[in-house]
PDB file of C-alpha atoms in Angstrom:
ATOM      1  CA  UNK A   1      27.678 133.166  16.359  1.00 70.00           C
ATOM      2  CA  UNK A   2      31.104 133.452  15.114  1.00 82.00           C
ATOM      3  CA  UNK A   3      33.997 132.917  17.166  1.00 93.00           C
ATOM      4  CA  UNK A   4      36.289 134.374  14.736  1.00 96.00           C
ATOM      5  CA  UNK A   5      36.079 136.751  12.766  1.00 96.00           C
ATOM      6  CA  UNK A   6      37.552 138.592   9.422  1.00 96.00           C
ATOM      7  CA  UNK A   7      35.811 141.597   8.702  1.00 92.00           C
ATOM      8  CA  UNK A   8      37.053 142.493   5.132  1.00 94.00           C
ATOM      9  CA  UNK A   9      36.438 140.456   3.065  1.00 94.00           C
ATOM     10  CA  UNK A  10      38.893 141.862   0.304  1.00 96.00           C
ATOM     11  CA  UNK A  11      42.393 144.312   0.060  1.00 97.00           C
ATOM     12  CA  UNK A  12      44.138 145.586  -2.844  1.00 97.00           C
ATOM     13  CA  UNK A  13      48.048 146.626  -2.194  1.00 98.00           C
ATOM     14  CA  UNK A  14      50.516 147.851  -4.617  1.00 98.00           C
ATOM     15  CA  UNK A  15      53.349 145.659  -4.958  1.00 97.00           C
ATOM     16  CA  UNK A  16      56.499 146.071  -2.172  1.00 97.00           C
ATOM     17  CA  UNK A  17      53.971 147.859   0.007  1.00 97.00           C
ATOM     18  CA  UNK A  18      52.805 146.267   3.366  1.00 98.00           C
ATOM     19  CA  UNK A  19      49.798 144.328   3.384  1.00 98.00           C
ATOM     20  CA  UNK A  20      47.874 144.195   6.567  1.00 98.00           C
ATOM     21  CA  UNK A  21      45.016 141.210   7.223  1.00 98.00           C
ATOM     22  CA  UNK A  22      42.916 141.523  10.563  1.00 98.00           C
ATOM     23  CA  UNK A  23      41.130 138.494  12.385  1.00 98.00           C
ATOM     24  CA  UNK A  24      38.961 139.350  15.450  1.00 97.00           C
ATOM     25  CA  UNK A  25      38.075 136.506  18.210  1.00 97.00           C
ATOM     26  CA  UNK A  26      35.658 136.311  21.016  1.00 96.00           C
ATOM     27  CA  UNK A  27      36.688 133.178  22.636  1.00 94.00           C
ATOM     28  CA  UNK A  28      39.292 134.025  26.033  1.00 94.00           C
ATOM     29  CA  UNK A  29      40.266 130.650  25.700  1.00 94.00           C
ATOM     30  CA  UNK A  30      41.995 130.482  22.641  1.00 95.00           C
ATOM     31  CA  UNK A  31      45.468 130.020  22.959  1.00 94.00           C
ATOM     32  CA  UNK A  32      47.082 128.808  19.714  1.00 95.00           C
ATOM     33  CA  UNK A  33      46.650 130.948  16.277  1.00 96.00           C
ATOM     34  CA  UNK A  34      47.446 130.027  12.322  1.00 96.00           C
ATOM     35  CA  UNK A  35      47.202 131.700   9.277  1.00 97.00           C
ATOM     36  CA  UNK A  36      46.564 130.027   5.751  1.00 97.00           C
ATOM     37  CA  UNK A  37      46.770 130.766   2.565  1.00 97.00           C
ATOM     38  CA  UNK A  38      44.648 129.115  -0.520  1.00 95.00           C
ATOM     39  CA  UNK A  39      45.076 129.601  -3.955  1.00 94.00           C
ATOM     40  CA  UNK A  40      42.136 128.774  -6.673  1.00 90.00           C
ATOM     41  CA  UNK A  41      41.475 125.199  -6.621  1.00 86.00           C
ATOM     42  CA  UNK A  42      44.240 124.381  -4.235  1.00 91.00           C
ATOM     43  CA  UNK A  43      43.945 123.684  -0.423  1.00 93.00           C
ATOM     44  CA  UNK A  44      44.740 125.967   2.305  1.00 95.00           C
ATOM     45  CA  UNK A  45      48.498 126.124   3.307  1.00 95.00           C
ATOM     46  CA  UNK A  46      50.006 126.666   6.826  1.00 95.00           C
ATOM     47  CA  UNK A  47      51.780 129.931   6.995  1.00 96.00           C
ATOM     48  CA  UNK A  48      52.701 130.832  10.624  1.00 97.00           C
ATOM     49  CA  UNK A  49      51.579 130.483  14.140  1.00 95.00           C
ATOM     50  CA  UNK A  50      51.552 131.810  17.453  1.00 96.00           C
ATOM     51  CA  UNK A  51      50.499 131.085  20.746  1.00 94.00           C
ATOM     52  CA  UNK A  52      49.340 132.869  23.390  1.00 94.00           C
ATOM     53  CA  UNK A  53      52.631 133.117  25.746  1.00 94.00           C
ATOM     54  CA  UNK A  54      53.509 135.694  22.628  1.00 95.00           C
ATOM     55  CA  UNK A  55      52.074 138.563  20.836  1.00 96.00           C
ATOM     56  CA  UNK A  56      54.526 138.238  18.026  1.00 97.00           C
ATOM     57  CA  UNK A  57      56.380 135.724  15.614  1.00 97.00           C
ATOM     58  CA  UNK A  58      58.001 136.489  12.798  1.00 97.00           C
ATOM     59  CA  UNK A  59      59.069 134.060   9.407  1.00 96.00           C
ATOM     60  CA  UNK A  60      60.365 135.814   6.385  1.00 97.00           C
ATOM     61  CA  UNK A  61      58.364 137.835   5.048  1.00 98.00           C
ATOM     62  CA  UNK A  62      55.177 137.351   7.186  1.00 98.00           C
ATOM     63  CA  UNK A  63      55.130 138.619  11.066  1.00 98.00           C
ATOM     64  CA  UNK A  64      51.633 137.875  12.865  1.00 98.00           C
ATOM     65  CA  UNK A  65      51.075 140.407  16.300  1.00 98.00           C
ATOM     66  CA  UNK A  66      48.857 138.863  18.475  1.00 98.00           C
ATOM     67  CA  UNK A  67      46.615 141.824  21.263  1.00 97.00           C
ATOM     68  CA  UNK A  68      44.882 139.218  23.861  1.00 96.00           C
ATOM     69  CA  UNK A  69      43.307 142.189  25.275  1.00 96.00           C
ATOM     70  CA  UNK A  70      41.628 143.175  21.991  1.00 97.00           C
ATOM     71  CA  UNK A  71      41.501 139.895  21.001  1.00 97.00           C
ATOM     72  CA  UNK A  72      42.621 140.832  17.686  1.00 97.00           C
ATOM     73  CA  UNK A  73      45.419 139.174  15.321  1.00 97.00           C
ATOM     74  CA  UNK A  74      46.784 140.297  12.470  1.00 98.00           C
ATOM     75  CA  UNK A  75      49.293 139.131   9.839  1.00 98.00           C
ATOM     76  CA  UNK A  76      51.774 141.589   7.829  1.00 98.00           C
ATOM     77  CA  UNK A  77      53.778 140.556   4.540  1.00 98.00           C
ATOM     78  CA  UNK A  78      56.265 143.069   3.672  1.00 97.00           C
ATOM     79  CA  UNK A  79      56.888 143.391   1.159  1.00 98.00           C
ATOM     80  CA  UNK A  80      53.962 142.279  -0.617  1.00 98.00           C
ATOM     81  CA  UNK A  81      54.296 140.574  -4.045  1.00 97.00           C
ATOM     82  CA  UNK A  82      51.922 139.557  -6.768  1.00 96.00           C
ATOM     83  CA  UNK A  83      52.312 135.870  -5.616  1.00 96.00           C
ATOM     84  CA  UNK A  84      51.252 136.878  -2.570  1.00 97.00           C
ATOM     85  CA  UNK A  85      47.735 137.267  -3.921  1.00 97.00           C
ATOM     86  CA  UNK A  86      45.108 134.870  -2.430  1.00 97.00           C
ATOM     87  CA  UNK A  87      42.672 133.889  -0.065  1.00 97.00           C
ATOM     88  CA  UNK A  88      44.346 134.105   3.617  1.00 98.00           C
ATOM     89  CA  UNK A  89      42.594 132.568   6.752  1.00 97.00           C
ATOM     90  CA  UNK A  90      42.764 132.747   9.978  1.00 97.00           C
ATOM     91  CA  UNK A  91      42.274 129.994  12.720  1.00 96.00           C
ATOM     92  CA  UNK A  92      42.366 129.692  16.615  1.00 95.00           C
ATOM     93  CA  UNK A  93      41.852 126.814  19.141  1.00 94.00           C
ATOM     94  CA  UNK A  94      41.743 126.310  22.526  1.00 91.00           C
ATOM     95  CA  UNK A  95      44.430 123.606  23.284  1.00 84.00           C
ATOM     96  CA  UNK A  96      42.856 121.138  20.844  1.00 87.00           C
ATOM     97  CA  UNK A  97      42.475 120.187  17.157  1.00 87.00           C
ATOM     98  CA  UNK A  98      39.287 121.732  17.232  1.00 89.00           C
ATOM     99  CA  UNK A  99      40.409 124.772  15.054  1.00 92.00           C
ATOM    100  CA  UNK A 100      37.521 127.491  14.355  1.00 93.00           C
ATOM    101  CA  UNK A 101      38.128 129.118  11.114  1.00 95.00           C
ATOM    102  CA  UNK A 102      37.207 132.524   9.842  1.00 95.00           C
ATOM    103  CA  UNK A 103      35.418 133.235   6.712  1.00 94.00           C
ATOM    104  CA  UNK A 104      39.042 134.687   5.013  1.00 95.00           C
ATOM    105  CA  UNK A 105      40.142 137.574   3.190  1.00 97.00           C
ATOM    106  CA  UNK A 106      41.502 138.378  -0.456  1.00 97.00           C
ATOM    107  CA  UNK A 107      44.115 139.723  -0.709  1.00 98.00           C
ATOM    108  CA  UNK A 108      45.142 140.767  -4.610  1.00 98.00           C
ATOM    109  CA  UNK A 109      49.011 142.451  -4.916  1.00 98.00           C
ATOM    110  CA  UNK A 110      49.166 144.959  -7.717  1.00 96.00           C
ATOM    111  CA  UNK A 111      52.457 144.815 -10.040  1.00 90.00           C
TER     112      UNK A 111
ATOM    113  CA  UNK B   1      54.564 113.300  -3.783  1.00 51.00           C
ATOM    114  CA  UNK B   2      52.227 116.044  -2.435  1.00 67.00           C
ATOM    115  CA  UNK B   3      52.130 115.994   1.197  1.00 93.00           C
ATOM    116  CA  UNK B   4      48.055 115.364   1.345  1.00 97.00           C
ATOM    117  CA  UNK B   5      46.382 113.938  -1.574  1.00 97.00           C
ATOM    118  CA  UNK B   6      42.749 113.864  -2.456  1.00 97.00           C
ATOM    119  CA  UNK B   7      40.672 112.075  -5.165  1.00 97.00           C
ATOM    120  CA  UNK B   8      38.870 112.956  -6.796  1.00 97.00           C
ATOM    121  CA  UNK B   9      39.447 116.456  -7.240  1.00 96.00           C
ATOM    122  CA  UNK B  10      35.895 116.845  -8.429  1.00 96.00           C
ATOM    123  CA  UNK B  11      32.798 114.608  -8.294  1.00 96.00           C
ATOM    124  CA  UNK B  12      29.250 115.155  -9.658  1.00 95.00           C
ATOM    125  CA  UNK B  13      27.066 112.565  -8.509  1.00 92.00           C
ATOM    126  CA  UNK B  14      22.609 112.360  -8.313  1.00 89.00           C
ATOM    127  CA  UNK B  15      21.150 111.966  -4.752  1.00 87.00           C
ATOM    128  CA  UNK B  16      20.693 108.409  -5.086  1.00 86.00           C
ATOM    129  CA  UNK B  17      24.441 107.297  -5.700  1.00 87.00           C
ATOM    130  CA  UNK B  18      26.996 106.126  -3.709  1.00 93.00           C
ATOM    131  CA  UNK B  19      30.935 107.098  -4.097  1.00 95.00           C
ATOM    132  CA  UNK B  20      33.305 107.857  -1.570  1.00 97.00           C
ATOM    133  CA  UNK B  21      36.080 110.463  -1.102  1.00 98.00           C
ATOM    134  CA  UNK B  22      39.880 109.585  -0.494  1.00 98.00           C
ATOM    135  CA  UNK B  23      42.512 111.026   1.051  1.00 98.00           C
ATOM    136  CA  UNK B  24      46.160 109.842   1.429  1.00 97.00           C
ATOM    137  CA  UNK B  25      48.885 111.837   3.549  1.00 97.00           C
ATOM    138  CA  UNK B  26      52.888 111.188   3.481  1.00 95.00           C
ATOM    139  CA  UNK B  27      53.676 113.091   6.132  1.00 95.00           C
ATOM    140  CA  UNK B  28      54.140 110.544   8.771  1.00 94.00           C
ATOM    141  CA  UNK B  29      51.409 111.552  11.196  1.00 94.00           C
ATOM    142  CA  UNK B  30      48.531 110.271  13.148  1.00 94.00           C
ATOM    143  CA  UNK B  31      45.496 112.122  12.917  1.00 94.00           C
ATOM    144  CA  UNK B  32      43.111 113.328   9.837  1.00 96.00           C
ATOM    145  CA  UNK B  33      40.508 114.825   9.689  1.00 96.00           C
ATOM    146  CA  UNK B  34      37.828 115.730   7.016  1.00 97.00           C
ATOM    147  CA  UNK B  35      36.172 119.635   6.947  1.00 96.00           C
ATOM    148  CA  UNK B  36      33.501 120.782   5.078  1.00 96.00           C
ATOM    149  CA  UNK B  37      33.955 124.183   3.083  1.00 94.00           C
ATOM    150  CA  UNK B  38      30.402 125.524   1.763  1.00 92.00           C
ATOM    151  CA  UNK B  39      30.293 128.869  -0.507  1.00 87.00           C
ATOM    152  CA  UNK B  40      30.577 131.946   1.755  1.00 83.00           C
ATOM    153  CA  UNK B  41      31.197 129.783   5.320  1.00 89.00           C
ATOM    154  CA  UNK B  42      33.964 129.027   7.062  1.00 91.00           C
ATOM    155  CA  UNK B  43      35.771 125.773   7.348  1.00 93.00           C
ATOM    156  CA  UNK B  44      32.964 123.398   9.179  1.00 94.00           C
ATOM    157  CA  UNK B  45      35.091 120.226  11.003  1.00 94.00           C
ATOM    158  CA  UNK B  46      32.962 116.954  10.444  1.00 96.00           C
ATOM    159  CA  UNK B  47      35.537 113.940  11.321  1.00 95.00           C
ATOM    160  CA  UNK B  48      38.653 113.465  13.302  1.00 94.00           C
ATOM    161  CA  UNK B  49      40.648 110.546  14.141  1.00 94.00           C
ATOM    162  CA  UNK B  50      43.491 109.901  15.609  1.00 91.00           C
ATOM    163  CA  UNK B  51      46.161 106.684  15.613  1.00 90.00           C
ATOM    164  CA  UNK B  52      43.073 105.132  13.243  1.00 89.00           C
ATOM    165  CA  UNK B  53      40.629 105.696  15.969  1.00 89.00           C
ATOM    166  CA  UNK B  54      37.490 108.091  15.855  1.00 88.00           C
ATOM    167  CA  UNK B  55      37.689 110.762  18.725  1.00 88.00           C
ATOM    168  CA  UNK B  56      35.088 113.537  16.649  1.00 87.00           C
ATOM    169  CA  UNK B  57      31.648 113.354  15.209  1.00 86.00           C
ATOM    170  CA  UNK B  58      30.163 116.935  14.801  1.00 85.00           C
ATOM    171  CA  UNK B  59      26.876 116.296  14.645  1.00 90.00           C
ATOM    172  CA  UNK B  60      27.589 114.874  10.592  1.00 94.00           C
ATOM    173  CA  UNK B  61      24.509 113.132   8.915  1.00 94.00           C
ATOM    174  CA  UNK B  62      24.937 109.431   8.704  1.00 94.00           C
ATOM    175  CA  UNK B  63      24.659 109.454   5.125  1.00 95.00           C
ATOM    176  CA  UNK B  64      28.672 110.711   5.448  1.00 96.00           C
ATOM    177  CA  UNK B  65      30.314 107.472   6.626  1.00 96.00           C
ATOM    178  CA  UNK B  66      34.203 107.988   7.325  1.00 96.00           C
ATOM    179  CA  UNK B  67      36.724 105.712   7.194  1.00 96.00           C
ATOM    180  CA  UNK B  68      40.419 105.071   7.897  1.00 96.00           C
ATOM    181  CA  UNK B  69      41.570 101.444   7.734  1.00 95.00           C
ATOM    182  CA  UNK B  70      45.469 103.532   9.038  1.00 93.00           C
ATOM    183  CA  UNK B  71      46.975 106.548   9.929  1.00 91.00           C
ATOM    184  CA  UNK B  72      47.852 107.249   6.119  1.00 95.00           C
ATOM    185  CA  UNK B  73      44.061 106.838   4.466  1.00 97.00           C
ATOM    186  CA  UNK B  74      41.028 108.427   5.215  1.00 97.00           C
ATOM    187  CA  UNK B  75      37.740 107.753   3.322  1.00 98.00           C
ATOM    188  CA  UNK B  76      34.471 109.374   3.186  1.00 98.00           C
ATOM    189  CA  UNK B  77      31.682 107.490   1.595  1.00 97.00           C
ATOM    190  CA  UNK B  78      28.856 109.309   0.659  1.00 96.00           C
ATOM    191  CA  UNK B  79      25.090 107.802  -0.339  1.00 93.00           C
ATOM    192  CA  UNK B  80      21.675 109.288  -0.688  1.00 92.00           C
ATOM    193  CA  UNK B  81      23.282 112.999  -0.161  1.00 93.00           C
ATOM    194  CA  UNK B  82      20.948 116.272  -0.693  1.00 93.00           C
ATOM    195  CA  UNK B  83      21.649 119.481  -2.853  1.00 92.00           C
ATOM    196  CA  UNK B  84      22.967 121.061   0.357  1.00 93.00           C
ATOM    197  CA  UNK B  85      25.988 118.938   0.688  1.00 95.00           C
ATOM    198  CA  UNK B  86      27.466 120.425  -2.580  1.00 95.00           C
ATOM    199  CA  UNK B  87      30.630 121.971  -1.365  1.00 96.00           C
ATOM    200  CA  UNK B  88      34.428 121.350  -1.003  1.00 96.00           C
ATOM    201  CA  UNK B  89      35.259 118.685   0.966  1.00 97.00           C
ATOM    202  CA  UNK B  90      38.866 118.684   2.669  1.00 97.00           C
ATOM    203  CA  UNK B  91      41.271 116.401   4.471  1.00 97.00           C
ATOM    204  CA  UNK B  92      43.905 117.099   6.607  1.00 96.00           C
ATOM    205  CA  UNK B  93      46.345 116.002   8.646  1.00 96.00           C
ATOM    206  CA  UNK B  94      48.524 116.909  11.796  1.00 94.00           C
ATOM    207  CA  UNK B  95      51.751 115.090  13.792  1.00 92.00           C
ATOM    208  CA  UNK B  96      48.239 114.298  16.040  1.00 86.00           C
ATOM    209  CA  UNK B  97      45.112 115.258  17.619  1.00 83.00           C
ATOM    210  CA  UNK B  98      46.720 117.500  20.698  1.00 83.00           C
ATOM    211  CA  UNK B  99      46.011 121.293  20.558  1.00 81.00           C
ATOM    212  CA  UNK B 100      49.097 123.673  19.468  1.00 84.00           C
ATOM    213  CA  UNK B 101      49.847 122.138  16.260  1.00 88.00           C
ATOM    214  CA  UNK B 102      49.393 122.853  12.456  1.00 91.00           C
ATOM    215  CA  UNK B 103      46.807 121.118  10.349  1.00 94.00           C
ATOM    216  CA  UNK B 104      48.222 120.446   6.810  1.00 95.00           C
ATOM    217  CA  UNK B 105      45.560 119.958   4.166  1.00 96.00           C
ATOM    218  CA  UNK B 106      44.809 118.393   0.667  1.00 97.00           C
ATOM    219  CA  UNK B 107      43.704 120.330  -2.672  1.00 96.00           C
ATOM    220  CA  UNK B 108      39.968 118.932  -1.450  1.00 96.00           C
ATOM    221  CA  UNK B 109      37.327 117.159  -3.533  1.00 97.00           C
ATOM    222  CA  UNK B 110      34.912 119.361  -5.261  1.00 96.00           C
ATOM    223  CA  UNK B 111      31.535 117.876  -4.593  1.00 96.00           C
ATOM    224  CA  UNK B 112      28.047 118.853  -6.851  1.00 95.00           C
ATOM    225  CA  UNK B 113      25.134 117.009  -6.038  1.00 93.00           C
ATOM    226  CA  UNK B 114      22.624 116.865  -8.787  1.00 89.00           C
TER     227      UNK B 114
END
């Protein structure tokens, strides 16, 4: 059963819109959230966290809103831009390293 | 120098060989890890260990043997592996093994068994 969960598994934005990436969770006990992003033959790269004393933290271009009722997170970039486009993944714990991943989303900017 | 490094990048190899996986980090921290990445899954943890110690065995088949003689080198050798463990292998790193931090990871080894 997955703990986490990213239900599309694709998005297409035009460039300088907002682009809007949804992760679902089961798991109450999570408390710490990431985001990554992976490029073609490259590893995943850390984006931005949050933890669960917050439902939002912001960095540039990229704000993730956390709803512990819902138990949903979701990341915005605004604006979006063709570098932008990859393969972003979500990730939550429970106050260890033992990170549960979801299955990620592509995300493809349009110039 | 790349934060987390990985050789190879890929490796095609026939069930009956052995070669192993490395992974190097220069970001001064304690604990690595190795994940397994198969087509259509999410990441699947395998190894962790912290300050060169192992604290995490998920259940891995003992034909995956890790390895990590420090904090800055982690292997994986590999023998007698099955067409099922064809997938991308990853390594990554954090400050250590407590909950609330970033893992930083490598490009990953790209593994085909024949």
């Amino acid at each position: 059963d997955q703990q986490v969960k990213q239900n599309s598994p694709s998005l297409s934005v035009q460039e300088g819109r907002i682009s809007i990436l949804n992760c679902d969770y089961t798991n109450s006990m999570f408390d710490y959230f990431l985001w990554y992003k992976k490029y073609p033959a490259e590893g995943p790269t850390f984006l931005i966290s949050i933890s669960s004393i917050k439902d939002k933290n912001e960095d540039g271009r990229f704000t993730v809103f956390l709803n512990k009722s819902a138990k949903h997170l979701s990341l915005h970039i605004v604006p979006s831009q063709p570098g932008d486009s990859a393969v972003y993944f979500c990730a939550a714990s429970s106050g260890t390293y033992k990170y549960i991943f979801g299955t990620g989303t592509r995300l493809k900017v349009l110039a | 120098e790349t934060g987390v490094t990985q050789t190879p990048r890929h490796l095609v190899m026939g069930m009956t060989n052995k070669k192993s996986l490395k992974c190097e980090q220069h970001l001064g921290h304690n604990a690595m890890y190795w994940y397994k990445q198969s087509a259509k899954k999410p990441l699947e943890l395998m190894f962790v260990y912290n300050f060169k110690e192992q604290t995490e065995n998920n259940s891995v088949p003992s034909r995956f043997s890790p390895e990590c003689p420090n904090s800055s080198h982690l292997f994986l050798h590999l023998h007698t592996l099955q067409p099922e463990d064809s997938a991308l292998y990853l390594c990554a790193s954090s400050q250590d093994s407590g909950g609330g931090q970033p893992q930083h990871f490598g490009d990953g080894t790209r593994l085909s068994i024949l």
